[in-house]
């Protein structure tokens, strides 16, 4: 399927709409945008972590970052599936932290267990000291579960959070553009894709 | 978090405002977990937190092993083929073989090249 081809992937990981269906471009792009957002972790975060472990003079190609994005999602699904099976065997409905650590051990990633436990312990300490951070995170998660990204947000802090989100995955845009994208969903998406097209210097829209 | 905090996060690049102390967004991790199968009912708040660190470690290990492949090929730019080679060479990454080999038909060629290099090294 052409839409799934890496050749049609813009720098930030979004797929372009199909050239064969120009009249459905907006809705197709919106759907793909949402699906792409949901399937992978942000490429900027992934790239930053990758850079930590290679020498300063090393470089990372875009296709390597995209491949790692896919591998990480597969890792999450792989471990979650194992943890979920364990919960079902034990007649429990909630996957908790211990289930994840058990699954990670079972699947051969024993070396991760000690760092994970240390991390969780430190997180709990931070949580005790700074109540605002977990509260903000919980609010963000709750909001994302109940609202489409492109609905108007009356609460300003959440707009800020979404703008930050867009900034991470779309570095070329300035903050004001992101605010507009929250309000004028169809046009701004097309506008963003066109800008990406120009920056990319490859005529994706005209393939 | 107050409004000023959100803007501060925005102006500083958004990392603090969006992921808190974690380097990866918890909401996205939770969404990927939900999509991993119908058997996944409810997810505790702790699980995505553990995953944010586990994914960090996973990315680091995968990148480090891939970088070794790039170096063996006398290159200093990491490519998709290096990732495929690292996955093929590492037991705990077996679950990724289908994914990396489907995404690029050169993966097999990459592996072959690595084997050739290793052969030369042994002779």
PDB file of C-alpha atoms in Angstrom, chain B residues 109-122:
ATOM      1  CA  UNK B 109      21.996  -8.165   2.316  1.00  0.00           C
ATOM      2  CA  UNK B 110      23.138  -6.185   5.312  1.00  0.00           C
ATOM      3  CA  UNK B 111      23.392  -9.328   7.377  1.00  0.00           C
ATOM      4  CA  UNK B 112      25.335 -11.015   4.610  1.00  0.00           C
ATOM      5  CA  UNK B 113      27.794  -8.149   4.520  1.00  0.00           C
ATOM      6  CA  UNK B 114      28.303  -8.414   8.246  1.00  0.00           C
ATOM      7  CA  UNK B 115      28.949 -12.126   7.967  1.00  0.00           C
ATOM      8  CA  UNK B 116      31.477 -11.499   5.220  1.00  0.00           C
ATOM      9  CA  UNK B 117      33.286  -9.018   7.421  1.00  0.00           C
ATOM     10  CA  UNK B 118      33.331 -11.501  10.260  1.00  0.00           C
ATOM     11  CA  UNK B 119      34.692 -14.187   7.942  1.00  0.00           C
ATOM     12  CA  UNK B 120      37.513 -11.917   6.877  1.00  0.00           C
ATOM     13  CA  UNK B 121      38.293 -11.139  10.500  1.00  0.00           C
ATOM     14  CA  UNK B 122      38.639 -14.820  11.358  1.00  0.00           C
TER      15      UNK B 122
END
